[in-house]
Every structure is written in C-alpha cells, then in structure tokens.
Amino acid sequence: MLGVSNVEGVLENYRRAIYEKDVESFLAIYDADVHIYDCWGKWESKGISLWRENVVNWFNGMREEGELLKVDFSDVTIEENTNLAFVHCAITFAAYSGKTEEKLRQITNRFTFGLKKVNGFWLITHEHSSLPIDMETGRGMF
C-alpha cells in the first residue's frame, strides 16, 4: 500500500482496511513508534509490533465469526498544519453477519488521532479511544 498524502485519506484507509480485514493496509497508516490508548483488550500499546498483535487478534476474531465490520465517522474535526494534524471524531463500528448481512451489534467510541507527516505521507503517531463513563456504576456507557 502506498502512503496517504491527506488526512481524510488516512481515515478512509482505516475504514476500508477494517472492512476488508487487511492487517497490512491497516498498519500502514500507523507510525512505527505509535502509542495507542484503547478501550478494548490491551488498554495501551507502544510501538507497531504490539499494535500488530492486537489488530491480528481483532481481525482474526471477525474472520472466525464470519463478521463484516463497517466503520462510520461522525463529528469529524481536523486541525492540520504542515507536518502535524489532530483529528477527533466519533466512530461507529457496526458488525454484520457475513452470510446474511444481518446487523449483529454496533458501538460508537470517541477517538482522537495525532498524525505527523513523514516523507510526504500522513501517519498516526497517537490514537486514543474512549467511552463516556457512568459515574454511578463506573462502567463505560455504550
């Protein structure tokens, strides 16, 4: 996969790679030294090799279950200068049966991405996903 020369293209590759369960295309939008705070599984990943482990497990789980995952971005805000960009948005992940196309479930998470331009292409250097917390129960609000 070639690099992405605009921030919107990084988001589109994120969406497409998840739907296609394409680990290499997905990881190609991340910097080797990426730092991720995730609200699933391992809550923190430092470096592309740890992130790769999480992504491989995630995509393989969807393959085993025969699921397709559609990604939709909303409330996207992009702040960008010459070499740095900041994105915050809501991302809805909707799982569908690969056989019947029936919607199985969906969740919306809040995301923040920090990107830098390397050799003319944008890479995610930091990603933070979160859910609002119910203060009475201490649990994430889905």
mmCIF file of C-alpha atoms in Angstrom:
data_model
loop_
_atom_site.group_PDB
_atom_site.id
_atom_site.type_symbol
_atom_site.label_atom_id
_atom_site.label_comp_id
_atom_site.label_asym_id
_atom_site.label_seq_id
_atom_site.Cartn_x
_atom_site.Cartn_y
_atom_site.Cartn_z
ATOM 1 C CA MET A 1 0.000 0.000 0.000
ATOM 2 C CA LEU A 2 1.241 3.459 -0.831
ATOM 3 C CA GLY A 3 1.302 6.212 1.754
ATOM 4 C CA VAL A 4 -1.570 8.633 2.160
ATOM 5 C CA SER A 5 -0.927 12.283 1.348
ATOM 6 C CA ASN A 6 -4.020 13.729 3.078
ATOM 7 C CA VAL A 7 -5.586 13.238 6.499
ATOM 8 C CA GLU A 8 -9.015 12.362 5.087
ATOM 9 C CA GLY A 9 -7.341 9.556 3.132
ATOM 10 C CA VAL A 10 -5.938 8.101 6.361
ATOM 11 C CA LEU A 11 -9.482 7.879 7.749
ATOM 12 C CA GLU A 12 -10.738 6.284 4.535
ATOM 13 C CA ASN A 13 -7.936 3.693 4.612
ATOM 14 C CA TYR A 14 -8.805 2.998 8.264
ATOM 15 C CA ARG A 15 -12.428 2.312 7.257
ATOM 16 C CA ARG A 16 -11.574 0.213 4.205
ATOM 17 C CA ALA A 17 -8.836 -1.876 5.855
ATOM 18 C CA ILE A 18 -11.147 -2.817 8.736
ATOM 19 C CA TYR A 19 -13.950 -3.832 6.375
ATOM 20 C CA GLU A 20 -11.504 -5.899 4.315
ATOM 21 C CA LYS A 21 -9.698 -7.207 7.428
ATOM 22 C CA ASP A 22 -6.443 -6.190 5.732
ATOM 23 C CA VAL A 23 -3.862 -6.107 8.517
ATOM 24 C CA GLU A 24 -1.031 -4.720 6.389
ATOM 25 C CA SER A 25 -3.103 -1.874 4.899
ATOM 26 C CA PHE A 26 -4.431 -1.024 8.352
ATOM 27 C CA LEU A 27 -0.991 -0.932 9.946
ATOM 28 C CA ALA A 28 0.455 1.082 7.042
ATOM 29 C CA ILE A 29 -1.321 4.206 8.333
ATOM 30 C CA TYR A 30 0.490 3.977 11.689
ATOM 31 C CA ASP A 31 3.965 5.192 12.619
ATOM 32 C CA ALA A 32 6.436 2.537 13.834
ATOM 33 C CA ASP A 33 6.526 4.271 17.241
ATOM 34 C CA VAL A 34 2.754 4.631 17.566
ATOM 35 C CA HIS A 35 1.335 4.993 21.082
ATOM 36 C CA ILE A 36 -2.257 3.805 21.479
ATOM 37 C CA TYR A 37 -4.715 4.038 24.346
ATOM 38 C CA ASP A 38 -7.523 1.625 23.510
ATOM 39 C CA CYS A 39 -10.701 0.879 25.436
ATOM 40 C CA TRP A 40 -10.625 -2.856 24.499
ATOM 41 C CA GLY A 41 -8.258 -5.704 25.278
ATOM 42 C CA LYS A 42 -4.810 -4.339 25.999
ATOM 43 C CA TRP A 43 -5.508 -0.778 27.058
ATOM 44 C CA GLU A 44 -2.160 0.521 25.893
ATOM 45 C CA SER A 45 0.148 -0.390 23.027
ATOM 46 C CA LYS A 46 3.536 1.192 22.427
ATOM 47 C CA GLY A 47 5.047 0.501 19.041
ATOM 48 C CA ILE A 48 3.730 -1.089 15.895
ATOM 49 C CA SER A 49 4.605 -4.684 16.901
ATOM 50 C CA LEU A 50 2.323 -4.615 19.960
ATOM 51 C CA TRP A 51 -0.393 -2.880 17.944
ATOM 52 C CA ARG A 52 0.013 -5.544 15.239
ATOM 53 C CA GLU A 53 -0.730 -8.286 17.803
ATOM 54 C CA ASN A 54 -3.977 -6.569 18.802
ATOM 55 C CA VAL A 55 -5.037 -5.943 15.205
ATOM 56 C CA VAL A 56 -4.269 -9.519 14.095
ATOM 57 C CA ASN A 57 -6.331 -10.893 17.015
ATOM 58 C CA TRP A 58 -9.179 -8.462 16.267
ATOM 59 C CA PHE A 59 -9.326 -9.231 12.531
ATOM 60 C CA ASN A 60 -8.896 -12.997 13.044
ATOM 61 C CA GLY A 61 -11.760 -12.965 15.551
ATOM 62 C CA MET A 62 -14.016 -11.324 12.971
ATOM 63 C CA ARG A 63 -12.940 -13.887 10.336
ATOM 64 C CA GLU A 64 -13.674 -16.804 12.687
ATOM 65 C CA GLU A 65 -17.108 -15.393 13.477
ATOM 66 C CA GLY A 66 -17.813 -14.667 9.803
ATOM 67 C CA GLU A 67 -18.436 -10.997 10.543
ATOM 68 C CA LEU A 68 -18.044 -7.863 8.481
ATOM 69 C CA LEU A 69 -17.318 -4.658 10.334
ATOM 70 C CA LYS A 70 -18.476 -1.382 8.843
ATOM 71 C CA VAL A 71 -16.961 1.841 10.145
ATOM 72 C CA ASP A 72 -18.691 5.214 10.061
ATOM 73 C CA PHE A 73 -17.091 8.502 11.113
ATOM 74 C CA SER A 74 -19.152 11.370 12.507
ATOM 75 C CA ASP A 75 -18.464 14.781 14.020
ATOM 76 C CA VAL A 76 -15.001 14.752 12.423
ATOM 77 C CA THR A 77 -12.793 17.718 13.248
ATOM 78 C CA ILE A 78 -9.386 18.007 11.584
ATOM 79 C CA GLU A 79 -6.778 20.573 12.609
ATOM 80 C CA GLU A 80 -3.771 20.429 10.337
ATOM 81 C CA ASN A 81 -0.576 22.327 9.666
ATOM 82 C CA THR A 82 2.429 21.489 7.525
ATOM 83 C CA ASN A 83 3.674 18.430 9.437
ATOM 84 C CA LEU A 84 1.215 17.725 12.269
ATOM 85 C CA ALA A 85 -2.505 17.001 12.358
ATOM 86 C CA PHE A 86 -5.036 16.401 15.089
ATOM 87 C CA VAL A 87 -8.341 14.607 14.490
ATOM 88 C CA HIS A 88 -11.194 13.969 16.873
ATOM 89 C CA CYS A 89 -14.428 12.230 15.984
ATOM 90 C CA ALA A 90 -16.919 9.555 16.879
ATOM 91 C CA ILE A 91 -16.511 6.199 15.173
ATOM 92 C CA THR A 92 -19.372 3.739 14.929
ATOM 93 C CA PHE A 93 -18.386 0.112 14.443
ATOM 94 C CA ALA A 94 -21.312 -1.979 13.164
ATOM 95 C CA ALA A 95 -20.882 -5.759 12.912
ATOM 96 C CA TYR A 96 -22.835 -7.659 10.275
ATOM 97 C CA SER A 97 -23.166 -11.359 9.555
ATOM 98 C CA GLY A 98 -21.051 -12.126 6.504
ATOM 99 C CA LYS A 99 -23.638 -14.665 5.350
ATOM 100 C CA THR A 100 -26.991 -12.977 5.957
ATOM 101 C CA GLU A 101 -25.883 -9.322 6.144
ATOM 102 C CA GLU A 102 -27.960 -9.053 9.336
ATOM 103 C CA LYS A 103 -26.739 -6.339 11.712
ATOM 104 C CA LEU A 104 -25.489 -8.074 14.854
ATOM 105 C CA ARG A 105 -24.397 -5.145 17.041
ATOM 106 C CA GLN A 106 -22.848 -1.731 16.997
ATOM 107 C CA ILE A 107 -20.915 0.582 19.256
ATOM 108 C CA THR A 108 -19.776 4.167 18.993
ATOM 109 C CA ASN A 109 -16.458 5.200 20.528
ATOM 110 C CA ARG A 110 -14.840 8.604 20.805
ATOM 111 C CA PHE A 111 -11.466 8.804 19.037
ATOM 112 C CA THR A 112 -8.569 11.205 18.932
ATOM 113 C CA PHE A 113 -5.725 10.779 16.445
ATOM 114 C CA GLY A 114 -2.403 12.583 16.367
ATOM 115 C CA LEU A 115 -0.669 12.385 12.994
ATOM 116 C CA LYS A 116 2.646 13.502 11.576
ATOM 117 C CA LYS A 117 3.833 13.823 8.020
ATOM 118 C CA VAL A 118 6.757 11.535 7.176
ATOM 119 C CA ASN A 119 8.308 11.767 3.705
ATOM 120 C CA GLY A 120 5.157 13.496 2.462
ATOM 121 C CA PHE A 121 2.699 10.955 3.900
ATOM 122 C CA TRP A 122 0.499 11.129 6.996
ATOM 123 C CA LEU A 123 0.942 8.505 9.744
ATOM 124 C CA ILE A 124 -0.932 8.066 13.010
ATOM 125 C CA THR A 125 1.509 8.535 15.890
ATOM 126 C CA HIS A 126 -1.043 8.549 18.699
ATOM 127 C CA GLU A 127 -4.563 7.139 18.969
ATOM 128 C CA HIS A 128 -6.895 7.335 21.932
ATOM 129 C CA SER A 129 -10.316 5.688 22.015
ATOM 130 C CA SER A 130 -12.736 6.108 24.870
ATOM 131 C CA LEU A 131 -16.273 5.689 26.083
ATOM 132 C CA PRO A 132 -18.117 8.022 28.435
ATOM 133 C CA ILE A 133 -18.207 6.620 31.985
ATOM 134 C CA ASP A 134 -21.370 6.269 34.053
ATOM 135 C CA MET A 135 -20.288 7.857 37.334
ATOM 136 C CA GLU A 136 -22.717 5.753 39.390
ATOM 137 C CA THR A 137 -21.536 2.374 38.088
ATOM 138 C CA GLY A 138 -18.025 3.226 36.907
ATOM 139 C CA ARG A 139 -18.730 1.417 33.620
ATOM 140 C CA GLY A 140 -18.367 2.558 30.054
ATOM 141 C CA MET A 141 -21.594 3.815 28.519
ATOM 142 C CA PHE A 142 -22.335 2.021 25.305
#
